[in-house]
């Protein structure tokens, strides 16, 4: 079975531009979460979607938005990019929602804002 | 206070030794705990999950949980050079969010 797939793997954008990152979860998984990881830190939670509904949002500005599609894939959108948005963006796939649910990460999208 | 804190490292151990990684968390209501391994330039890989007080063993890895002390640890026995990585402790908060520590970098020297 394929794991979590993210696209693109690398991206370079200019300040002020918009970016869309994509994620396909593990087959059968209905939950997708997005995390941002900057160098030297642990991943920071951005969003969780379960059954196409937003179930949680982290402490990120409104420039960040996401959605989940009927096939459970997901997009993360970031508007008006800032230099500080440069990071590894991780998508995590879970079978369901709940405290004892394991999350599996994709390979990530490395975003560089110049 | 940070939600999850890990010993800062880096941790250098000789090949064949035991590497001991520690993690504390602030939310007493936390119920599930995870250890991820992250190689340089790669994404985190789940290696252990633990939900009950006590020890859980999987191969060379042992996770230990003490909810009263709000403490979780990971032991890596018979450390190998391939274990050289950053280890992230994660705590599940509010049913939908994983909160991560900053990670501990382990180097296993031959």
PDB file of C-alpha atoms in Angstrom:
ATOM      1  CA  UNK A   1       0.000   0.000   0.000  1.00  0.00           C
ATOM      2  CA  UNK A   2       1.155   3.506  -0.746  1.00  0.00           C
ATOM      3  CA  UNK A   3       1.936   5.674   2.225  1.00  0.00           C
ATOM      4  CA  UNK A   4       1.114   9.345   2.579  1.00  0.00           C
ATOM      5  CA  UNK A   5       2.051  11.222  -0.563  1.00  0.00           C
ATOM      6  CA  UNK A   6       2.696  14.946  -0.757  1.00  0.00           C
ATOM      7  CA  UNK A   7       3.345  17.193  -3.706  1.00  0.00           C
ATOM      8  CA  UNK A   8       5.419  18.984  -4.650  1.00  0.00           C
ATOM      9  CA  UNK A   9       8.511  17.878  -2.701  1.00  0.00           C
ATOM     10  CA  UNK A  10      10.298  21.196  -3.105  1.00  0.00           C
ATOM     11  CA  UNK A  11       9.035  24.648  -3.945  1.00  0.00           C
ATOM     12  CA  UNK A  12      10.556  28.106  -4.232  1.00  0.00           C
ATOM     13  CA  UNK A  13       8.228  31.101  -4.072  1.00  0.00           C
ATOM     14  CA  UNK A  14       8.612  34.864  -3.859  1.00  0.00           C
ATOM     15  CA  UNK A  15       7.314  36.966  -0.978  1.00  0.00           C
ATOM     16  CA  UNK A  16       3.680  37.912  -1.474  1.00  0.00           C
ATOM     17  CA  UNK A  17       2.869  34.946  -3.674  1.00  0.00           C
ATOM     18  CA  UNK A  18       0.379  32.191  -2.957  1.00  0.00           C
ATOM     19  CA  UNK A  19       1.149  28.475  -2.640  1.00  0.00           C
ATOM     20  CA  UNK A  20      -0.940  25.283  -2.658  1.00  0.00           C
ATOM     21  CA  UNK A  21       0.399  22.072  -1.151  1.00  0.00           C
ATOM     22  CA  UNK A  22      -1.285  18.731  -1.692  1.00  0.00           C
ATOM     23  CA  UNK A  23      -1.594  15.528   0.306  1.00  0.00           C
ATOM     24  CA  UNK A  24      -3.069  12.090  -0.315  1.00  0.00           C
ATOM     25  CA  UNK A  25      -3.580  10.039   2.850  1.00  0.00           C
ATOM     26  CA  UNK A  26      -3.070   6.334   3.305  1.00  0.00           C
ATOM     27  CA  UNK A  27      -5.873   4.375   1.668  1.00  0.00           C
ATOM     28  CA  UNK A  28      -8.741   4.019   4.149  1.00  0.00           C
ATOM     29  CA  UNK A  29      -7.595   6.892   6.345  1.00  0.00           C
ATOM     30  CA  UNK A  30     -10.145   9.647   6.798  1.00  0.00           C
ATOM     31  CA  UNK A  31      -8.137  12.193   8.775  1.00  0.00           C
ATOM     32  CA  UNK A  32      -5.471  14.543   7.467  1.00  0.00           C
ATOM     33  CA  UNK A  33      -3.467  16.969   9.561  1.00  0.00           C
ATOM     34  CA  UNK A  34      -0.988  19.617   8.503  1.00  0.00           C
ATOM     35  CA  UNK A  35       2.150  20.622  10.393  1.00  0.00           C
ATOM     36  CA  UNK A  36       4.890  23.181   9.856  1.00  0.00           C
ATOM     37  CA  UNK A  37       8.435  22.351  10.868  1.00  0.00           C
ATOM     38  CA  UNK A  38      11.158  24.967  10.883  1.00  0.00           C
ATOM     39  CA  UNK A  39      14.796  23.989  11.246  1.00  0.00           C
ATOM     40  CA  UNK A  40      15.734  22.894  14.742  1.00  0.00           C
ATOM     41  CA  UNK A  41      12.169  22.681  16.035  1.00  0.00           C
ATOM     42  CA  UNK A  42       9.482  20.050  16.293  1.00  0.00           C
ATOM     43  CA  UNK A  43       6.466  20.148  13.956  1.00  0.00           C
ATOM     44  CA  UNK A  44       3.813  22.727  14.830  1.00  0.00           C
ATOM     45  CA  UNK A  45       0.136  21.878  14.316  1.00  0.00           C
ATOM     46  CA  UNK A  46      -1.709  23.886  11.661  1.00  0.00           C
ATOM     47  CA  UNK A  47      -4.989  22.074  10.874  1.00  0.00           C
ATOM     48  CA  UNK A  48      -6.795  18.792  11.231  1.00  0.00           C
ATOM     49  CA  UNK A  49      -9.551  17.625   8.893  1.00  0.00           C
ATOM     50  CA  UNK A  50     -11.709  14.580   9.542  1.00  0.00           C
ATOM     51  CA  UNK A  51     -14.497  13.462   7.241  1.00  0.00           C
ATOM     52  CA  UNK A  52     -14.043  16.668   5.246  1.00  0.00           C
ATOM     53  CA  UNK A  53     -14.656  18.944   8.209  1.00  0.00           C
ATOM     54  CA  UNK A  54     -12.137  21.100  10.034  1.00  0.00           C
ATOM     55  CA  UNK A  55     -11.744  19.643  13.524  1.00  0.00           C
ATOM     56  CA  UNK A  56      -8.864  21.720  14.798  1.00  0.00           C
ATOM     57  CA  UNK A  57      -6.795  24.759  13.994  1.00  0.00           C
ATOM     58  CA  UNK A  58      -3.442  25.770  15.399  1.00  0.00           C
ATOM     59  CA  UNK A  59      -2.076  29.212  16.147  1.00  0.00           C
ATOM     60  CA  UNK A  60      -1.467  30.302  12.570  1.00  0.00           C
ATOM     61  CA  UNK A  61      -2.687  33.449  10.786  1.00  0.00           C
ATOM     62  CA  UNK A  62      -5.681  33.504   8.465  1.00  0.00           C
ATOM     63  CA  UNK A  63      -3.283  33.447   5.513  1.00  0.00           C
ATOM     64  CA  UNK A  64      -3.246  29.709   6.093  1.00  0.00           C
ATOM     65  CA  UNK A  65      -6.264  27.724   4.960  1.00  0.00           C
ATOM     66  CA  UNK A  66      -6.989  24.131   4.065  1.00  0.00           C
ATOM     67  CA  UNK A  67      -9.671  21.828   2.832  1.00  0.00           C
ATOM     68  CA  UNK A  68     -10.342  18.121   2.469  1.00  0.00           C
ATOM     69  CA  UNK A  69     -11.957  16.582  -0.571  1.00  0.00           C
ATOM     70  CA  UNK A  70     -14.490  13.713  -0.838  1.00  0.00           C
ATOM     71  CA  UNK A  71     -11.633  11.274  -1.556  1.00  0.00           C
ATOM     72  CA  UNK A  72      -9.988  12.464   1.722  1.00  0.00           C
ATOM     73  CA  UNK A  73      -7.066  14.145  -0.021  1.00  0.00           C
ATOM     74  CA  UNK A  74      -6.271  17.622   1.213  1.00  0.00           C
ATOM     75  CA  UNK A  75      -4.817  20.954   0.190  1.00  0.00           C
ATOM     76  CA  UNK A  76      -3.034  23.532   2.317  1.00  0.00           C
ATOM     77  CA  UNK A  77      -3.078  27.062   0.953  1.00  0.00           C
ATOM     78  CA  UNK A  78      -0.887  29.913   2.116  1.00  0.00           C
ATOM     79  CA  UNK A  79      -1.488  33.438   0.862  1.00  0.00           C
ATOM     80  CA  UNK A  80       0.778  36.497   0.916  1.00  0.00           C
ATOM     81  CA  UNK A  81       3.887  34.455   1.640  1.00  0.00           C
ATOM     82  CA  UNK A  82       6.426  35.798   4.096  1.00  0.00           C
ATOM     83  CA  UNK A  83      10.085  34.853   4.453  1.00  0.00           C
ATOM     84  CA  UNK A  84       9.156  33.265   7.781  1.00  0.00           C
ATOM     85  CA  UNK A  85       6.874  30.784   6.023  1.00  0.00           C
ATOM     86  CA  UNK A  86       9.958  28.963   4.761  1.00  0.00           C
ATOM     87  CA  UNK A  87       9.724  25.536   6.351  1.00  0.00           C
ATOM     88  CA  UNK A  88       9.041  21.846   5.847  1.00  0.00           C
ATOM     89  CA  UNK A  89       5.281  21.320   5.569  1.00  0.00           C
ATOM     90  CA  UNK A  90       4.155  17.911   6.716  1.00  0.00           C
ATOM     91  CA  UNK A  91       0.919  16.090   6.113  1.00  0.00           C
ATOM     92  CA  UNK A  92      -0.111  13.388   8.583  1.00  0.00           C
ATOM     93  CA  UNK A  93      -2.664  10.681   7.882  1.00  0.00           C
ATOM     94  CA  UNK A  94      -4.740   8.929  10.539  1.00  0.00           C
ATOM     95  CA  UNK A  95      -7.395   6.246  10.353  1.00  0.00           C
ATOM     96  CA  UNK A  96      -9.750   8.211  12.550  1.00  0.00           C
ATOM     97  CA  UNK A  97      -9.911  10.832  15.204  1.00  0.00           C
ATOM     98  CA  UNK A  98      -9.177  10.375  18.840  1.00  0.00           C
ATOM     99  CA  UNK A  99      -6.407  10.323  21.344  1.00  0.00           C
ATOM    100  CA  UNK A 100      -5.074   6.834  20.656  1.00  0.00           C
ATOM    101  CA  UNK A 101      -4.899   7.322  16.916  1.00  0.00           C
ATOM    102  CA  UNK A 102      -1.496   6.980  15.330  1.00  0.00           C
ATOM    103  CA  UNK A 103      -0.442   9.553  12.752  1.00  0.00           C
ATOM    104  CA  UNK A 104       1.819   8.790   9.805  1.00  0.00           C
ATOM    105  CA  UNK A 105       3.678  11.508   7.955  1.00  0.00           C
ATOM    106  CA  UNK A 106       4.317  12.031   4.289  1.00  0.00           C
ATOM    107  CA  UNK A 107       7.733  12.990   2.956  1.00  0.00           C
ATOM    108  CA  UNK A 108       6.923  16.667   3.294  1.00  0.00           C
ATOM    109  CA  UNK A 109       7.066  19.711   1.051  1.00  0.00           C
ATOM    110  CA  UNK A 110      10.051  21.948   1.567  1.00  0.00           C
ATOM    111  CA  UNK A 111       8.959  25.528   0.893  1.00  0.00           C
ATOM    112  CA  UNK A 112      11.510  28.276   0.426  1.00  0.00           C
ATOM    113  CA  UNK A 113      10.276  31.861   0.265  1.00  0.00           C
ATOM    114  CA  UNK A 114      12.749  34.364  -1.231  1.00  0.00           C
TER     115      UNK A 114
ATOM    116  CA  UNK B   1       5.699  26.476  30.071  1.00  0.00           C
ATOM    117  CA  UNK B   2       6.102  24.468  26.892  1.00  0.00           C
ATOM    118  CA  UNK B   3       3.591  21.692  26.323  1.00  0.00           C
ATOM    119  CA  UNK B   4       6.290  19.103  25.626  1.00  0.00           C
ATOM    120  CA  UNK B   5       9.941  19.360  26.602  1.00  0.00           C
ATOM    121  CA  UNK B   6      12.814  17.040  25.729  1.00  0.00           C
ATOM    122  CA  UNK B   7      16.368  16.871  26.980  1.00  0.00           C
ATOM    123  CA  UNK B   8      18.233  19.158  24.650  1.00  0.00           C
ATOM    124  CA  UNK B   9      21.078  16.927  23.574  1.00  0.00           C
ATOM    125  CA  UNK B  10      22.892  16.265  21.410  1.00  0.00           C
ATOM    126  CA  UNK B  11      23.406  12.802  22.813  1.00  0.00           C
ATOM    127  CA  UNK B  12      26.466  10.852  21.727  1.00  0.00           C
ATOM    128  CA  UNK B  13      26.682   7.159  22.571  1.00  0.00           C
ATOM    129  CA  UNK B  14      29.110   4.421  21.514  1.00  0.00           C
ATOM    130  CA  UNK B  15      27.885   1.633  19.292  1.00  0.00           C
ATOM    131  CA  UNK B  16      26.265  -1.113  21.342  1.00  0.00           C
ATOM    132  CA  UNK B  17      25.391   1.164  24.280  1.00  0.00           C
ATOM    133  CA  UNK B  18      21.963   2.231  25.535  1.00  0.00           C
ATOM    134  CA  UNK B  19      20.653   5.649  24.505  1.00  0.00           C
ATOM    135  CA  UNK B  20      18.185   7.169  26.957  1.00  0.00           C
ATOM    136  CA  UNK B  21      15.837   9.937  25.835  1.00  0.00           C
ATOM    137  CA  UNK B  22      13.526  11.863  28.143  1.00  0.00           C
ATOM    138  CA  UNK B  23      10.363  13.881  27.648  1.00  0.00           C
ATOM    139  CA  UNK B  24       8.040  15.738  30.016  1.00  0.00           C
ATOM    140  CA  UNK B  25       4.620  17.192  29.258  1.00  0.00           C
ATOM    141  CA  UNK B  26       2.499  19.840  30.923  1.00  0.00           C
ATOM    142  CA  UNK B  27      -1.109  18.729  30.343  1.00  0.00           C
ATOM    143  CA  UNK B  28      -2.016  16.198  33.037  1.00  0.00           C
ATOM    144  CA  UNK B  29      -4.993  15.085  30.960  1.00  0.00           C
ATOM    145  CA  UNK B  30      -2.812  13.815  28.094  1.00  0.00           C
ATOM    146  CA  UNK B  31      -3.603  10.205  27.243  1.00  0.00           C
ATOM    147  CA  UNK B  32      -1.419   9.112  24.346  1.00  0.00           C
ATOM    148  CA  UNK B  33       2.271   9.498  23.641  1.00  0.00           C
ATOM    149  CA  UNK B  34       4.409   8.842  20.629  1.00  0.00           C
ATOM    150  CA  UNK B  35       8.050   8.720  19.622  1.00  0.00           C
ATOM    151  CA  UNK B  36       9.078   9.637  16.110  1.00  0.00           C
ATOM    152  CA  UNK B  37      12.485   9.267  14.493  1.00  0.00           C
ATOM    153  CA  UNK B  38      13.567  11.887  11.965  1.00  0.00           C
ATOM    154  CA  UNK B  39      16.657  11.498   9.823  1.00  0.00           C
ATOM    155  CA  UNK B  40      18.276  14.681   8.579  1.00  0.00           C
ATOM    156  CA  UNK B  41      16.294  16.138   5.698  1.00  0.00           C
ATOM    157  CA  UNK B  42      13.519  13.559   6.021  1.00  0.00           C
ATOM    158  CA  UNK B  43      10.058  13.477   7.586  1.00  0.00           C
ATOM    159  CA  UNK B  44       9.227  12.001  11.015  1.00  0.00           C
ATOM    160  CA  UNK B  45       8.686   8.242  11.197  1.00  0.00           C
ATOM    161  CA  UNK B  46       6.544   6.730  13.965  1.00  0.00           C
ATOM    162  CA  UNK B  47       8.525   4.203  15.984  1.00  0.00           C
ATOM    163  CA  UNK B  48       6.595   3.805  19.247  1.00  0.00           C
ATOM    164  CA  UNK B  49       3.230   4.633  20.761  1.00  0.00           C
ATOM    165  CA  UNK B  50       2.302   4.200  24.427  1.00  0.00           C
ATOM    166  CA  UNK B  51      -0.961   4.815  26.232  1.00  0.00           C
ATOM    167  CA  UNK B  52      -0.682   3.134  29.654  1.00  0.00           C
ATOM    168  CA  UNK B  53       1.708   3.529  32.551  1.00  0.00           C
ATOM    169  CA  UNK B  54       4.661   1.173  32.421  1.00  0.00           C
ATOM    170  CA  UNK B  55       6.976  -0.141  29.757  1.00  0.00           C
ATOM    171  CA  UNK B  56       6.343  -1.095  26.158  1.00  0.00           C
ATOM    172  CA  UNK B  57       9.007  -2.924  24.209  1.00  0.00           C
ATOM    173  CA  UNK B  58       9.407  -3.237  20.437  1.00  0.00           C
ATOM    174  CA  UNK B  59      12.651  -4.795  19.294  1.00  0.00           C
ATOM    175  CA  UNK B  60      15.545  -2.670  20.537  1.00  0.00           C
ATOM    176  CA  UNK B  61      13.199   0.154  21.595  1.00  0.00           C
ATOM    177  CA  UNK B  62      11.483   0.494  24.978  1.00  0.00           C
ATOM    178  CA  UNK B  63       9.078   3.289  25.801  1.00  0.00           C
ATOM    179  CA  UNK B  64       8.315   4.077  29.435  1.00  0.00           C
ATOM    180  CA  UNK B  65       5.368   6.138  30.657  1.00  0.00           C
ATOM    181  CA  UNK B  66       4.711   7.607  34.096  1.00  0.00           C
ATOM    182  CA  UNK B  67       1.557   9.712  34.028  1.00  0.00           C
ATOM    183  CA  UNK B  68       1.851  10.731  37.680  1.00  0.00           C
ATOM    184  CA  UNK B  69       5.227  12.319  36.947  1.00  0.00           C
ATOM    185  CA  UNK B  70       4.126  13.453  33.468  1.00  0.00           C
ATOM    186  CA  UNK B  71       7.166  11.773  32.040  1.00  0.00           C
ATOM    187  CA  UNK B  72       7.804   9.549  29.046  1.00  0.00           C
ATOM    188  CA  UNK B  73      11.106   8.092  27.938  1.00  0.00           C
ATOM    189  CA  UNK B  74      12.608   6.064  25.121  1.00  0.00           C
ATOM    190  CA  UNK B  75      15.470   3.609  25.510  1.00  0.00           C
ATOM    191  CA  UNK B  76      17.410   2.387  22.500  1.00  0.00           C
ATOM    192  CA  UNK B  77      19.348  -0.754  23.346  1.00  0.00           C
ATOM    193  CA  UNK B  78      22.391  -1.991  21.408  1.00  0.00           C
ATOM    194  CA  UNK B  79      22.589   1.346  19.590  1.00  0.00           C
ATOM    195  CA  UNK B  80      23.634   1.164  15.949  1.00  0.00           C
ATOM    196  CA  UNK B  81      25.008   3.884  13.652  1.00  0.00           C
ATOM    197  CA  UNK B  82      21.687   3.698  11.782  1.00  0.00           C
ATOM    198  CA  UNK B  83      19.988   4.962  14.962  1.00  0.00           C
ATOM    199  CA  UNK B  84      21.716   8.330  14.506  1.00  0.00           C
ATOM    200  CA  UNK B  85      18.785  10.716  14.059  1.00  0.00           C
ATOM    201  CA  UNK B  86      16.614  13.245  15.866  1.00  0.00           C
ATOM    202  CA  UNK B  87      13.981  11.708  18.120  1.00  0.00           C
ATOM    203  CA  UNK B  88      10.755  13.615  18.605  1.00  0.00           C
ATOM    204  CA  UNK B  89       8.405  13.113  21.533  1.00  0.00           C
ATOM    205  CA  UNK B  90       4.744  13.838  20.731  1.00  0.00           C
ATOM    206  CA  UNK B  91       1.697  14.098  22.970  1.00  0.00           C
ATOM    207  CA  UNK B  92      -1.892  13.931  21.726  1.00  0.00           C
ATOM    208  CA  UNK B  93      -3.862  16.922  23.008  1.00  0.00           C
ATOM    209  CA  UNK B  94      -7.580  17.566  22.601  1.00  0.00           C
ATOM    210  CA  UNK B  95      -8.165  14.526  20.368  1.00  0.00           C
ATOM    211  CA  UNK B  96      -6.894  16.146  17.201  1.00  0.00           C
ATOM    212  CA  UNK B  97      -3.549  17.788  17.827  1.00  0.00           C
ATOM    213  CA  UNK B  98      -0.093  16.337  18.316  1.00  0.00           C
ATOM    214  CA  UNK B  99       2.181  18.586  20.314  1.00  0.00           C
ATOM    215  CA  UNK B 100       5.874  17.917  19.702  1.00  0.00           C
ATOM    216  CA  UNK B 101       9.011  18.565  21.629  1.00  0.00           C
ATOM    217  CA  UNK B 102      11.972  20.168  19.886  1.00  0.00           C
ATOM    218  CA  UNK B 103      13.678  16.794  19.546  1.00  0.00           C
ATOM    219  CA  UNK B 104      16.869  15.202  20.800  1.00  0.00           C
ATOM    220  CA  UNK B 105      19.622  14.471  18.311  1.00  0.00           C
ATOM    221  CA  UNK B 106      21.371  11.160  18.862  1.00  0.00           C
ATOM    222  CA  UNK B 107      24.737  10.284  17.370  1.00  0.00           C
ATOM    223  CA  UNK B 108      25.958   6.706  17.626  1.00  0.00           C
ATOM    224  CA  UNK B 109      29.712   6.573  17.198  1.00  0.00           C
ATOM    225  CA  UNK B 110      31.357   3.434  15.852  1.00  0.00           C
TER     226      UNK B 110
END
